[in-house]
Amino acid sequence: MKCLVEENQALNQIFARSSAVRLAIVLSLLLGASDARPQSAQEPGNVPETKAPAPTKTAPVQVAPPQPAATQPALLKHPDNDYWRKHDALLLTDFPWLARFKEADAKLGAPSPGENRVVFMGDSITEGWHFDTPGGVFASRPYVNRGISGQTTPQMVLRFHQDVIALQPKVVVILAGTNDIAGNTGPMTPEQTEDNIAAMAEMATANKIKVVLCSILPAFDYPWMPGLNPAPKIDALNVWIRNYAAKNGHVYVDYHSAMKDSHDGLPENLSKDGVHPLPAGYQIMAPLVEAGIAKALAQ
């Protein structure tokens, strides 16, 4: 019996030693694997700042809020980044940019008796027309340009009373929507753009101002926000604008059909960047909108 006990004790000692050896081997392998990892995986501080650190088990994953469209990476491809940085800063302090025309509106005053004042509300396509400056295409007309580059329909709605209704025009010409599709002030649905255009038309009608709704100009792509495939979205919005105008007794001016090329964009002879018209483009637009204004005044 004594021999059996001594034999069992010896076996237990051997087993214990072998377990310790195996444990040491496993730990050695784990430590060696840790040392063999790339250095960058050990130093999260070396990860680019645009990437969030990996979440831990003790902390919930933090979801970053969506960025405004003008601060997305595609902005870096725009040749005038400084303009867009100032644009984004302004959104935080004066979203509709009421300050832009505040003094000019006050200086303009009320229309004279018998004056058929017309206000053009829009974005850079309207602003770039320069028709109300000396020597402009409409220099002899009582037309007021209230276009602001980069603007979207929610911005226009907020300044519509100051920059249109308060000026007491007979007619308002609204050309808006392409920057909504581009996402200049954030992602927007077609329904949101439609609601904003309808809101401007309703405010004008309530103040006895005739409404001329213009089609969005063709665009195959946006140079400051490429890859959005705007052409079919523009086509769909134009269908809605045309139908809305017909349903509500407004005048519809179709720039799009007169200016588009075979790719449903603006051809090179009418635009350098595929979005903003050259003088040749405005020459096509001028008689079309003149006819629309005349029709509205005759209503």
Short mmCIF file of N, CA and C in Angstrom, two decimals, residues 167-268:
data_model
loop_
_atom_site.label_atom_id
_atom_site.label_comp_id
_atom_site.label_asym_id
_atom_site.label_seq_id
_atom_site.Cartn_x
_atom_site.Cartn_y
_atom_site.Cartn_z
N LEU A 167 -40.82 94.68 -50.81
CA LEU A 167 -40.49 95.55 -51.95
C LEU A 167 -41.71 95.84 -52.82
N GLN A 168 -42.82 95.21 -52.53
CA GLN A 168 -44.10 95.45 -53.20
C GLN A 168 -44.04 95.31 -54.72
N PRO A 169 -43.51 94.22 -55.21
CA PRO A 169 -43.47 94.05 -56.67
C PRO A 169 -44.82 93.61 -57.21
N LYS A 170 -45.01 93.76 -58.52
CA LYS A 170 -46.19 93.21 -59.17
C LYS A 170 -45.99 91.72 -59.45
N VAL A 171 -44.73 91.35 -59.70
CA VAL A 171 -44.41 89.97 -60.09
C VAL A 171 -43.14 89.53 -59.36
N VAL A 172 -43.11 88.26 -58.98
CA VAL A 172 -41.88 87.64 -58.50
C VAL A 172 -41.52 86.49 -59.42
N VAL A 173 -40.24 86.42 -59.80
CA VAL A 173 -39.73 85.34 -60.63
C VAL A 173 -38.87 84.45 -59.74
N ILE A 174 -39.26 83.20 -59.59
CA ILE A 174 -38.56 82.28 -58.68
C ILE A 174 -37.82 81.22 -59.49
N LEU A 175 -36.51 81.19 -59.32
CA LEU A 175 -35.66 80.17 -59.94
C LEU A 175 -34.84 79.55 -58.82
N ALA A 176 -35.20 78.34 -58.40
CA ALA A 176 -34.57 77.74 -57.22
C ALA A 176 -34.67 76.23 -57.28
N GLY A 177 -33.75 75.58 -56.55
CA GLY A 177 -33.85 74.13 -56.40
C GLY A 177 -32.59 73.36 -56.72
N THR A 178 -31.73 73.89 -57.58
CA THR A 178 -30.55 73.11 -57.95
C THR A 178 -29.60 72.93 -56.78
N ASN A 179 -29.49 73.93 -55.89
CA ASN A 179 -28.61 73.81 -54.73
C ASN A 179 -29.20 72.90 -53.66
N ASP A 180 -30.52 72.71 -53.68
CA ASP A 180 -31.14 71.72 -52.80
C ASP A 180 -30.65 70.33 -53.18
N ILE A 181 -30.63 70.07 -54.49
CA ILE A 181 -30.18 68.77 -54.98
C ILE A 181 -28.70 68.58 -54.66
N ALA A 182 -27.92 69.65 -54.74
CA ALA A 182 -26.49 69.58 -54.42
C ALA A 182 -26.24 69.42 -52.92
N GLY A 183 -27.25 69.74 -52.10
CA GLY A 183 -27.10 69.61 -50.66
C GLY A 183 -26.28 70.70 -50.03
N ASN A 184 -26.37 71.92 -50.53
CA ASN A 184 -25.53 73.01 -50.03
C ASN A 184 -25.76 73.33 -48.56
N THR A 185 -26.98 73.12 -48.07
CA THR A 185 -27.26 73.34 -46.64
C THR A 185 -27.69 72.05 -45.96
N GLY A 186 -27.31 70.92 -46.54
CA GLY A 186 -27.65 69.63 -45.96
C GLY A 186 -28.55 68.83 -46.89
N PRO A 187 -28.67 67.53 -46.65
CA PRO A 187 -29.51 66.68 -47.50
C PRO A 187 -30.95 67.13 -47.49
N MET A 188 -31.58 67.09 -48.66
CA MET A 188 -32.99 67.47 -48.78
C MET A 188 -33.70 66.49 -49.69
N THR A 189 -34.96 66.25 -49.39
CA THR A 189 -35.79 65.41 -50.25
C THR A 189 -36.47 66.29 -51.30
N PRO A 190 -36.91 65.72 -52.41
CA PRO A 190 -37.65 66.51 -53.40
C PRO A 190 -38.90 67.15 -52.79
N GLU A 191 -39.54 66.43 -51.88
CA GLU A 191 -40.76 66.96 -51.26
C GLU A 191 -40.47 68.22 -50.45
N GLN A 192 -39.33 68.28 -49.80
CA GLN A 192 -38.97 69.47 -49.04
C GLN A 192 -38.75 70.67 -49.97
N THR A 193 -38.09 70.43 -51.09
CA THR A 193 -37.91 71.50 -52.06
C THR A 193 -39.25 71.97 -52.61
N GLU A 194 -40.11 71.03 -52.93
CA GLU A 194 -41.44 71.38 -53.44
C GLU A 194 -42.22 72.20 -52.42
N ASP A 195 -42.16 71.80 -51.15
CA ASP A 195 -42.86 72.54 -50.10
C ASP A 195 -42.36 73.97 -50.01
N ASN A 196 -41.06 74.17 -50.13
CA ASN A 196 -40.50 75.52 -50.01
C ASN A 196 -40.87 76.40 -51.20
N ILE A 197 -40.86 75.82 -52.39
CA ILE A 197 -41.29 76.59 -53.57
C ILE A 197 -42.76 76.95 -53.44
N ALA A 198 -43.56 75.99 -52.99
CA ALA A 198 -44.99 76.26 -52.80
C ALA A 198 -45.20 77.34 -51.73
N ALA A 199 -44.39 77.31 -50.67
CA ALA A 199 -44.53 78.31 -49.61
C ALA A 199 -44.26 79.71 -50.13
N MET A 200 -43.23 79.86 -50.97
CA MET A 200 -42.93 81.17 -51.54
C MET A 200 -44.06 81.63 -52.46
N ALA A 201 -44.57 80.72 -53.26
CA ALA A 201 -45.67 81.07 -54.17
C ALA A 201 -46.92 81.47 -53.38
N GLU A 202 -47.19 80.76 -52.30
CA GLU A 202 -48.37 81.07 -51.48
C GLU A 202 -48.22 82.41 -50.78
N MET A 203 -47.03 82.72 -50.28
CA MET A 203 -46.81 84.02 -49.64
C MET A 203 -46.99 85.15 -50.65
N ALA A 204 -46.49 84.94 -51.86
CA ALA A 204 -46.64 85.97 -52.89
C ALA A 204 -48.12 86.17 -53.23
N THR A 205 -48.83 85.09 -53.44
CA THR A 205 -50.25 85.18 -53.80
C THR A 205 -51.05 85.87 -52.70
N ALA A 206 -50.74 85.57 -51.45
CA ALA A 206 -51.43 86.19 -50.33
C ALA A 206 -51.20 87.69 -50.29
N ASN A 207 -50.11 88.14 -50.90
CA ASN A 207 -49.78 89.57 -50.93
C ASN A 207 -50.02 90.18 -52.31
N LYS A 208 -50.84 89.51 -53.11
CA LYS A 208 -51.27 89.99 -54.43
C LYS A 208 -50.08 90.22 -55.38
N ILE A 209 -49.13 89.32 -55.30
CA ILE A 209 -47.96 89.36 -56.18
C ILE A 209 -48.08 88.18 -57.16
N LYS A 210 -48.01 88.47 -58.44
CA LYS A 210 -48.08 87.41 -59.44
C LYS A 210 -46.80 86.58 -59.40
N VAL A 211 -46.95 85.29 -59.72
CA VAL A 211 -45.84 84.36 -59.56
C VAL A 211 -45.42 83.78 -60.91
N VAL A 212 -44.12 83.86 -61.18
CA VAL A 212 -43.53 83.18 -62.34
C VAL A 212 -42.55 82.15 -61.78
N LEU A 213 -42.85 80.87 -62.03
CA LEU A 213 -41.99 79.78 -61.58
C LEU A 213 -41.15 79.29 -62.75
N CYS A 214 -39.86 79.23 -62.56
CA CYS A 214 -38.94 78.84 -63.63
C CYS A 214 -38.44 77.42 -63.43
N SER A 215 -38.22 76.73 -64.53
CA SER A 215 -37.61 75.42 -64.45
C SER A 215 -36.18 75.55 -63.98
N ILE A 216 -35.70 74.52 -63.29
CA ILE A 216 -34.29 74.45 -62.92
C ILE A 216 -33.48 74.21 -64.19
N LEU A 217 -32.35 74.86 -64.30
CA LEU A 217 -31.51 74.69 -65.49
C LEU A 217 -30.91 73.28 -65.51
N PRO A 218 -30.65 72.75 -66.69
CA PRO A 218 -30.04 71.42 -66.76
C PRO A 218 -28.64 71.41 -66.16
N ALA A 219 -28.29 70.27 -65.58
CA ALA A 219 -26.94 70.08 -65.03
C ALA A 219 -26.65 68.59 -65.01
N PHE A 220 -25.56 68.21 -65.65
CA PHE A 220 -25.16 66.81 -65.69
C PHE A 220 -24.40 66.42 -64.42
N ASP A 221 -23.69 67.39 -63.83
CA ASP A 221 -22.94 67.15 -62.60
C ASP A 221 -22.65 68.49 -61.94
N TYR A 222 -22.34 68.46 -60.63
CA TYR A 222 -21.97 69.67 -59.91
C TYR A 222 -20.47 69.64 -59.63
N PRO A 223 -19.70 70.62 -60.10
CA PRO A 223 -18.25 70.58 -59.90
C PRO A 223 -17.84 70.66 -58.44
N TRP A 224 -18.65 71.28 -57.57
CA TRP A 224 -18.30 71.39 -56.16
C TRP A 224 -18.81 70.19 -55.35
N MET A 225 -19.63 69.35 -55.93
CA MET A 225 -20.15 68.17 -55.24
C MET A 225 -20.43 67.08 -56.28
N PRO A 226 -19.36 66.54 -56.88
CA PRO A 226 -19.52 65.62 -58.00
C PRO A 226 -20.12 64.28 -57.60
N GLY A 227 -20.71 63.63 -58.60
CA GLY A 227 -21.20 62.27 -58.42
C GLY A 227 -22.62 62.15 -57.93
N LEU A 228 -23.37 63.24 -57.86
CA LEU A 228 -24.74 63.19 -57.34
C LEU A 228 -25.77 62.84 -58.41
N ASN A 229 -25.35 62.80 -59.68
CA ASN A 229 -26.26 62.48 -60.78
C ASN A 229 -27.52 63.35 -60.74
N PRO A 230 -27.36 64.67 -60.84
CA PRO A 230 -28.50 65.56 -60.64
C PRO A 230 -29.50 65.60 -61.79
N ALA A 231 -29.10 65.21 -63.00
CA ALA A 231 -29.97 65.41 -64.17
C ALA A 231 -31.37 64.82 -63.99
N PRO A 232 -31.53 63.55 -63.62
CA PRO A 232 -32.89 63.01 -63.47
C PRO A 232 -33.65 63.64 -62.31
N LYS A 233 -32.93 64.07 -61.28
CA LYS A 233 -33.59 64.73 -60.15
C LYS A 233 -34.12 66.10 -60.57
N ILE A 234 -33.35 66.80 -61.38
CA ILE A 234 -33.79 68.09 -61.91
C ILE A 234 -35.02 67.90 -62.81
N ASP A 235 -34.98 66.88 -63.65
CA ASP A 235 -36.12 66.60 -64.54
C ASP A 235 -37.39 66.38 -63.72
N ALA A 236 -37.28 65.59 -62.64
CA ALA A 236 -38.45 65.28 -61.82
C ALA A 236 -38.99 66.52 -61.13
N LEU A 237 -38.10 67.37 -60.61
CA LEU A 237 -38.55 68.60 -59.96
C LEU A 237 -39.20 69.55 -60.96
N ASN A 238 -38.67 69.59 -62.16
CA ASN A 238 -39.26 70.47 -63.17
C ASN A 238 -40.67 70.03 -63.54
N VAL A 239 -40.89 68.72 -63.57
CA VAL A 239 -42.26 68.22 -63.83
C VAL A 239 -43.19 68.71 -62.73
N TRP A 240 -42.73 68.61 -61.50
CA TRP A 240 -43.57 69.07 -60.39
C TRP A 240 -43.83 70.58 -60.48
N ILE A 241 -42.78 71.37 -60.75
CA ILE A 241 -42.95 72.83 -60.83
C ILE A 241 -43.95 73.20 -61.92
N ARG A 242 -43.83 72.56 -63.07
CA ARG A 242 -44.75 72.84 -64.18
C ARG A 242 -46.18 72.50 -63.80
N ASN A 243 -46.39 71.35 -63.18
CA ASN A 243 -47.74 70.93 -62.79
C ASN A 243 -48.29 71.81 -61.68
N TYR A 244 -47.43 72.18 -60.74
CA TYR A 244 -47.88 73.05 -59.65
C TYR A 244 -48.30 74.41 -60.19
N ALA A 245 -47.51 74.94 -61.11
CA ALA A 245 -47.85 76.24 -61.70
C ALA A 245 -49.18 76.18 -62.43
N ALA A 246 -49.38 75.13 -63.19
CA ALA A 246 -50.64 74.99 -63.94
C ALA A 246 -51.83 74.86 -62.99
N LYS A 247 -51.66 74.12 -61.94
CA LYS A 247 -52.75 73.87 -60.98
C LYS A 247 -53.13 75.13 -60.22
N ASN A 248 -52.17 76.01 -59.98
CA ASN A 248 -52.41 77.18 -59.13
C ASN A 248 -52.47 78.49 -59.90
N GLY A 249 -52.48 78.43 -61.22
CA GLY A 249 -52.62 79.63 -62.01
C GLY A 249 -51.38 80.49 -62.11
N HIS A 250 -50.21 79.91 -61.88
CA HIS A 250 -48.96 80.65 -62.01
C HIS A 250 -48.38 80.45 -63.41
N VAL A 251 -47.45 81.30 -63.77
CA VAL A 251 -46.78 81.19 -65.07
C VAL A 251 -45.55 80.30 -64.91
N TYR A 252 -45.35 79.42 -65.88
CA TYR A 252 -44.19 78.54 -65.88
C TYR A 252 -43.27 78.91 -67.04
N VAL A 253 -42.00 79.14 -66.72
CA VAL A 253 -40.99 79.46 -67.74
C VAL A 253 -40.03 78.28 -67.85
N ASP A 254 -39.93 77.72 -69.04
CA ASP A 254 -39.15 76.51 -69.26
C ASP A 254 -37.79 76.84 -69.87
N TYR A 255 -36.80 77.11 -69.00
CA TYR A 255 -35.43 77.30 -69.47
C TYR A 255 -34.81 75.96 -69.90
N HIS A 256 -35.16 74.92 -69.16
CA HIS A 256 -34.49 73.63 -69.29
C HIS A 256 -34.55 73.08 -70.72
N SER A 257 -35.74 73.04 -71.30
CA SER A 257 -35.90 72.46 -72.63
C SER A 257 -35.12 73.23 -73.69
N ALA A 258 -34.99 74.54 -73.48
CA ALA A 258 -34.32 75.38 -74.47
C ALA A 258 -32.80 75.33 -74.36
N MET A 259 -32.27 74.77 -73.25
CA MET A 259 -30.83 74.88 -73.00
C MET A 259 -30.11 73.53 -72.86
N LYS A 260 -30.81 72.45 -72.69
CA LYS A 260 -30.16 71.17 -72.41
C LYS A 260 -29.48 70.59 -73.65
N ASP A 261 -28.44 69.77 -73.41
CA ASP A 261 -27.76 69.08 -74.50
C ASP A 261 -28.18 67.61 -74.51
N SER A 262 -27.50 66.78 -75.29
CA SER A 262 -27.88 65.38 -75.43
C SER A 262 -27.66 64.58 -74.16
N HIS A 263 -26.86 65.12 -73.21
CA HIS A 263 -26.60 64.45 -71.94
C HIS A 263 -27.48 65.01 -70.83
N ASP A 264 -28.47 65.82 -71.18
CA ASP A 264 -29.36 66.45 -70.20
C ASP A 264 -28.58 67.40 -69.29
N GLY A 265 -27.55 68.03 -69.84
CA GLY A 265 -26.78 69.02 -69.11
C GLY A 265 -26.67 70.30 -69.91
N LEU A 266 -25.89 71.25 -69.40
CA LEU A 266 -25.66 72.50 -70.12
C LEU A 266 -24.47 72.31 -71.06
N PRO A 267 -24.62 72.62 -72.35
CA PRO A 267 -23.50 72.46 -73.28
C PRO A 267 -22.41 73.49 -73.04
N GLU A 268 -21.22 73.21 -73.56
CA GLU A 268 -20.06 74.06 -73.32
C GLU A 268 -20.22 75.47 -73.87
#
